[in-house]
Short mmCIF file of C-alpha atoms in Angstrom, two decimals:
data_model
loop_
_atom_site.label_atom_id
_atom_site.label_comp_id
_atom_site.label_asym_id
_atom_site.label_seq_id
_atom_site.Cartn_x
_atom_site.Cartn_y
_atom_site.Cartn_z
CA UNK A 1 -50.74 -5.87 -33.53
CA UNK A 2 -47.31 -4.17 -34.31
CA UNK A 3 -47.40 -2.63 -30.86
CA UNK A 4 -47.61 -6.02 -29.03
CA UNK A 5 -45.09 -7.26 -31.14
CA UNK A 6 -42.56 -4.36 -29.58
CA UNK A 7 -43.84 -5.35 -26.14
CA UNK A 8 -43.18 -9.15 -26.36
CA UNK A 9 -39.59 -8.41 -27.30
CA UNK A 10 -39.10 -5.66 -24.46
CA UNK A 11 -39.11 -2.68 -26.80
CA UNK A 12 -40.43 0.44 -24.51
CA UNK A 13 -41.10 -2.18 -22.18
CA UNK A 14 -42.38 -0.64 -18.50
CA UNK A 15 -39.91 0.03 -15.43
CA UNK A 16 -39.40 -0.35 -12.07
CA UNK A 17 -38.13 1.58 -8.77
CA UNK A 18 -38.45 0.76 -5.61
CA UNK A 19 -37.89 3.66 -2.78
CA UNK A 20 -37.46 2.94 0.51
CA UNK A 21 -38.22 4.79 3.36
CA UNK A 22 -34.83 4.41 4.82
CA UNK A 23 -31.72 2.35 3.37
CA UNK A 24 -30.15 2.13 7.25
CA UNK A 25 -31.38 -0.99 8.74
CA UNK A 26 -29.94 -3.49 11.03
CA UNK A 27 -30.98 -7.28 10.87
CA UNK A 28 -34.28 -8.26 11.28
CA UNK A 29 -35.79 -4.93 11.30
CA UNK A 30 -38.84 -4.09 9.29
CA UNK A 31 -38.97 -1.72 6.34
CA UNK A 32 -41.31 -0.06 4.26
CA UNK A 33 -40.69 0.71 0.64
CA UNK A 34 -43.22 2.14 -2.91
CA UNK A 35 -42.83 0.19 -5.69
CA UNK A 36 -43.22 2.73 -8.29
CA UNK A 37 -43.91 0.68 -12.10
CA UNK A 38 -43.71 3.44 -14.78
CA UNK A 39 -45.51 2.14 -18.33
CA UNK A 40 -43.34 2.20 -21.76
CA UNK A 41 -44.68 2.84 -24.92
CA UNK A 42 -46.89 0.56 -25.27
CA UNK A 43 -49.23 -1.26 -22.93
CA UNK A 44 -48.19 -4.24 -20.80
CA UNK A 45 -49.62 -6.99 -18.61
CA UNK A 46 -47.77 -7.61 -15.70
CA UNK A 47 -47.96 -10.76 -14.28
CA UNK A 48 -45.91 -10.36 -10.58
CA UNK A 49 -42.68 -8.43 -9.60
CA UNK A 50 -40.04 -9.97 -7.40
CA UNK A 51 -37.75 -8.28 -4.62
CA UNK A 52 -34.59 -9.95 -3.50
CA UNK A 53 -32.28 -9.04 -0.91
CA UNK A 54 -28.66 -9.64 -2.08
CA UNK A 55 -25.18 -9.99 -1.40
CA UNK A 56 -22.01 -10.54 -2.78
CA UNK A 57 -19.95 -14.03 -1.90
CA UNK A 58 -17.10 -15.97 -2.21
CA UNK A 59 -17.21 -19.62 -3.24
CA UNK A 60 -14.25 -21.61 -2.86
CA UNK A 61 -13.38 -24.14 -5.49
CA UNK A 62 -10.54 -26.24 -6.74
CA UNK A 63 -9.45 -23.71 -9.43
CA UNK A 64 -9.37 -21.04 -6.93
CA UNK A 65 -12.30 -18.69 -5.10
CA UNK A 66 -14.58 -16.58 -7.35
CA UNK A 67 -17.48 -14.50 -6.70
CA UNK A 68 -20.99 -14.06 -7.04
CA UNK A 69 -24.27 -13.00 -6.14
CA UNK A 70 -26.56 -14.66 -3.83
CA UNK A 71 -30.51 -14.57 -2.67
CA UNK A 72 -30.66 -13.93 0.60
CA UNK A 73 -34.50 -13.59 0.58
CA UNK A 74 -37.04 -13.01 -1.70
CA UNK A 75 -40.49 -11.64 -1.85
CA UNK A 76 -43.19 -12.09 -4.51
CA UNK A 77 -45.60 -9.03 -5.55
CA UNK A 78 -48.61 -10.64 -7.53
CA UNK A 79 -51.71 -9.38 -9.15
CA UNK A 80 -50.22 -6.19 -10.62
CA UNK A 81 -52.54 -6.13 -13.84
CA UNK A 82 -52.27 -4.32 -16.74
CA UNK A 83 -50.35 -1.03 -16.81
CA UNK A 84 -51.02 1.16 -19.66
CA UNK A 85 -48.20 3.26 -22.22
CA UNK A 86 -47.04 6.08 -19.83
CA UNK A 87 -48.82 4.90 -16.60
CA UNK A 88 -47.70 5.17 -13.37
CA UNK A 89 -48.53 2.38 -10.58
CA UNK A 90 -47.30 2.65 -6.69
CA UNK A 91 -47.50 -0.09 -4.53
CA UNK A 92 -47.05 -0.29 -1.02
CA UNK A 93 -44.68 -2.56 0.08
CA UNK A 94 -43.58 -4.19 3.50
CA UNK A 95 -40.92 -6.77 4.96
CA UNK A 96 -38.54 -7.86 7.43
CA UNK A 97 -34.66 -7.56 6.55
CA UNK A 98 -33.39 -11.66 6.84
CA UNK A 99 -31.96 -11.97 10.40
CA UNK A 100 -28.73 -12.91 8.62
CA UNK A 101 -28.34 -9.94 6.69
CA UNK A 102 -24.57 -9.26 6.46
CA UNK A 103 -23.10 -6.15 7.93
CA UNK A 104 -22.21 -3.42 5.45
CA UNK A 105 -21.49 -0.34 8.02
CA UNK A 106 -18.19 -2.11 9.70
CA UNK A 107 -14.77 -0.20 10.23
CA UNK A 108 -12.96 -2.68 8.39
CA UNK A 109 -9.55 -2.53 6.69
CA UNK A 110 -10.40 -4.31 3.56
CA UNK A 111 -14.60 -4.82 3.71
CA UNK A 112 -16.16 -6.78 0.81
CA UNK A 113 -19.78 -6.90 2.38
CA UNK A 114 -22.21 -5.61 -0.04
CA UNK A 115 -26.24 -5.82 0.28
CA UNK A 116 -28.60 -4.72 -1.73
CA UNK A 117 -32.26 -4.67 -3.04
CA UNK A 118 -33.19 -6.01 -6.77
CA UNK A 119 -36.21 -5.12 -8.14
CA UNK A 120 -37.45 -6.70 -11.32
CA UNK A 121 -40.89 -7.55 -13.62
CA UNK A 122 -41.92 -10.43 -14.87
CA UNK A 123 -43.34 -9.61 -17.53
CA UNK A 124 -44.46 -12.39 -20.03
CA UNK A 125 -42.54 -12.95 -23.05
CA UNK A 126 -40.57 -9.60 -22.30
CA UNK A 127 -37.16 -8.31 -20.59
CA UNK A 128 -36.91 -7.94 -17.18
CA UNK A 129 -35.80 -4.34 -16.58
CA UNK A 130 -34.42 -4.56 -12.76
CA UNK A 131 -33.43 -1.62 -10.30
CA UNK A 132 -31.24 -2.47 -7.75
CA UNK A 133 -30.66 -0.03 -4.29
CA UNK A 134 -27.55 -0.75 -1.92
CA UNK A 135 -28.63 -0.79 2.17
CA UNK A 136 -26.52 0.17 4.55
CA UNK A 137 -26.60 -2.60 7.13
CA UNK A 138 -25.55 -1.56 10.57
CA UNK A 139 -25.39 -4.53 13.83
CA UNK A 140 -27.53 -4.96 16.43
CA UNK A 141 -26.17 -4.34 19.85
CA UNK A 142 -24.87 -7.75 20.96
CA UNK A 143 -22.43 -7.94 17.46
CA UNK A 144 -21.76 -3.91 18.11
CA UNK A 145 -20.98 -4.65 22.13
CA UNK A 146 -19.15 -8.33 20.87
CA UNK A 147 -16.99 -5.97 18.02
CA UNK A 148 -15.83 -3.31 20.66
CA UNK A 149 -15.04 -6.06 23.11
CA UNK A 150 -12.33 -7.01 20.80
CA UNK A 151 -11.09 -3.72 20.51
CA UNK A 152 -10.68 -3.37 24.34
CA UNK A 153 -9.40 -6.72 24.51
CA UNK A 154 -6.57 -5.65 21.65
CA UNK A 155 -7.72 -6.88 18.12
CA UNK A 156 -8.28 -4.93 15.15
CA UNK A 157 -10.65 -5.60 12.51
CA UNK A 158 -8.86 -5.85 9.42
CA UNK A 159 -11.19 -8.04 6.80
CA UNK A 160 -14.57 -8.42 6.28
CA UNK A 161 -16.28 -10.69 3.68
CA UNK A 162 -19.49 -12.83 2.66
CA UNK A 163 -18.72 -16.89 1.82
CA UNK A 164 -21.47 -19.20 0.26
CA UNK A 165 -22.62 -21.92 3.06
CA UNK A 166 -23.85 -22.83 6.11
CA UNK A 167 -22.47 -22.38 9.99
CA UNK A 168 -23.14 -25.43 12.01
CA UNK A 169 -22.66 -25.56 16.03
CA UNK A 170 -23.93 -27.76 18.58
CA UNK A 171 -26.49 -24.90 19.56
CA UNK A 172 -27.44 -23.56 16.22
CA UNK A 173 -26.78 -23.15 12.23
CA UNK A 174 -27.64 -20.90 9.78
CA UNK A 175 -30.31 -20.43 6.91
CA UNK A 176 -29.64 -18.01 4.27
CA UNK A 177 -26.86 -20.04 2.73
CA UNK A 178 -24.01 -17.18 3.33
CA UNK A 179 -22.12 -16.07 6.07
CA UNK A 180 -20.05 -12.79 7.16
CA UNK A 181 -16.69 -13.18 8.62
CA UNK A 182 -14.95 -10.99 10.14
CA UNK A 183 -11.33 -10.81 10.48
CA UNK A 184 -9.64 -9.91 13.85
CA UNK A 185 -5.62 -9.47 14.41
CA UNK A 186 -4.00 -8.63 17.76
CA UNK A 187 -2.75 -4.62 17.42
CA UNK A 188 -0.06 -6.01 19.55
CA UNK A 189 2.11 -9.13 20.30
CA UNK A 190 -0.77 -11.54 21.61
CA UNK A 191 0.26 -12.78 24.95
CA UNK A 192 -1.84 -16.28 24.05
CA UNK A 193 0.19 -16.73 20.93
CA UNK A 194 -3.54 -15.61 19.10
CA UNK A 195 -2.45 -15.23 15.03
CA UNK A 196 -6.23 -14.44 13.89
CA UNK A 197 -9.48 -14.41 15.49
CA UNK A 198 -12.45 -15.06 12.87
CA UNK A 199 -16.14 -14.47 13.73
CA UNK A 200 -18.94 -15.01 12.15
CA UNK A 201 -22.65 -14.27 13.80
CA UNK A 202 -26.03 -15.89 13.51
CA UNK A 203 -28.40 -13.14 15.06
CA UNK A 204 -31.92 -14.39 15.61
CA UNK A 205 -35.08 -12.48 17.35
CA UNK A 206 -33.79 -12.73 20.81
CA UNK A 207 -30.33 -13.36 20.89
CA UNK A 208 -27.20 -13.58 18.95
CA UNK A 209 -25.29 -16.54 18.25
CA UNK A 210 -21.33 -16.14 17.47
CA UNK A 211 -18.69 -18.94 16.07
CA UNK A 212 -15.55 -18.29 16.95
CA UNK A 213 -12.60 -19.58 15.20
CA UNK A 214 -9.26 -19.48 16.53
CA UNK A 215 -5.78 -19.21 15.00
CA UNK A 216 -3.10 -19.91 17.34
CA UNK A 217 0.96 -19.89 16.46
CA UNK A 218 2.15 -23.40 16.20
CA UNK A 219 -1.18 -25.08 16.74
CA UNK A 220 -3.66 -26.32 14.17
CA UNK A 221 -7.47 -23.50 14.15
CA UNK A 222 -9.83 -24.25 16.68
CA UNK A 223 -13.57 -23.03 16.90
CA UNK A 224 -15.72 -22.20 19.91
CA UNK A 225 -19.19 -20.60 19.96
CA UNK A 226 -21.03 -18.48 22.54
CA UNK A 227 -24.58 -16.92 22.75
CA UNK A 228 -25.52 -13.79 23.34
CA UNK A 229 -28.88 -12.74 24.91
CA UNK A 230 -29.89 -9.78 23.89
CA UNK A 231 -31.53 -8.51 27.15
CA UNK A 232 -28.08 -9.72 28.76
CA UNK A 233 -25.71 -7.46 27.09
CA UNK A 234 -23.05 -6.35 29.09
CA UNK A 235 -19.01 -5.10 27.97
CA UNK A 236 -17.11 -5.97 31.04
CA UNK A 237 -19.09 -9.18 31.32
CA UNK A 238 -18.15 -10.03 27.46
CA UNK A 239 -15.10 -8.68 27.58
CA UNK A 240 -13.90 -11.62 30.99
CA UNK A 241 -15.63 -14.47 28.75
CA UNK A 242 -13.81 -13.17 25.82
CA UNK A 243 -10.50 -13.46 28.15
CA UNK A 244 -10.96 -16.74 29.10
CA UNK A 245 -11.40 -18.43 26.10
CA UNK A 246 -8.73 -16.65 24.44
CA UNK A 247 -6.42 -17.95 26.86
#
């Protein structure tokens, strides 16, 4: 009796690890990972385990922007069972990284893009003891091709962050409820006048979708948005569309 009693307030309760085959991943792409439930002291029923993928965003309010974390996706691991005092339980696990996944692996002045995996039991009438593992999120090759188009085309990348919402274009919107923008400023005077050049990317399974929002010098921000295929990618193509827009 004593020894549930420690259990139901999450003394030697059991823990959790997940290890994953590979933390490099780019959007989309599948990964494999053990979920590896060590037992406490005493004997527990488990009833499910959750995985989240998560980042870190900015919320703007009216007393100023703050951060927090945010669900990007989330994956439910039922019928666990019982693990006894000092057990050990693996469990194979699969998924698909959320096409939205912001980019982490980004040559960027001042990057605030963070993702990572939490791990945590649910474990009735107990605390949740969580384990959390950063990825290292790397772009596909339409944002890769799109990013060193606007180094040829004279831009640096100087900010990169995660804000809470949605993108909305006449061709598509997002899902996950975040977005990455990235922060582009001529390396040079801008012969169009360009200030800032903002982008934010909506990859899905075939293509890429990209908002682009535009800060000209004595003229109020103006967005466009392209679409990349990705069995269409091509520099010196990107690079003349990229030119005529800007101008």
């Amino acid at each position: 009796m004593f020894k549930k009693i420690l259990a139901s307030v999450g003394i030697g309760a059991a823990k959790v690890d997940t290890v994953l085959e590979t933390e490099h991943l780019q959007p989309g792409q599948k990964f494999n990972a053990h979920i590896i439930i060590n037992g406490g002291d005493v004997e527990q029923e488990i009833s499910g385990l959750d995985l989240a993928l998560m980042t870190r965003v900015k919320v703007s309010a009216d007393e100023g922007d703050y951060f927090t974390n945010h669900i990007i996706d989330k994956w439910r691991v039922t019928d666990i069972g019982t693990i006894a005092a000092g057990q050990q339980k693996q469990i194979p696990f699969e998924a698909r990284l959320h096409s939205e996944t912001p980019i982490t692996e980004i040559n960027a002045g001042y990057n605030q893009s963070h993702v990572w995996l939490e791990t945590g039991l649910d474990i009735d009438l107990a605390l949740d003891p969580t384990d959390r593992d950063h990825l290292h999120v790397y772009p596909n090759d339409a944002v890769s091709t799109f990013m060193q188009a606007m180094d040829k085309l004279g831009f640096g990348l100087v900010k990169a962050d995660v804000e809470k919402g949605f993108l909305r274009a006449p061709t598509f919107q997002s899902h996950s409820g975040c977005y990455q923008e990235l922060e582009y400023k001529p390396t040079a005077r801008s012969l169009f006048g360009l200030q800032e050049i903002e982008l934010s990317f909506v990859p899905e399974a075939h293509k890429t979708h990209v908002l682009i929002e535009i800060d000209r010098a004595f003229r109020s921000d103006g967005y466009v948005d392209l679409t990349i295929e990705h069995d269409h990618v091509n520099l010196s193509q990107l690079c003349d569309q990229l030119e005529r827009l800007f101008s």
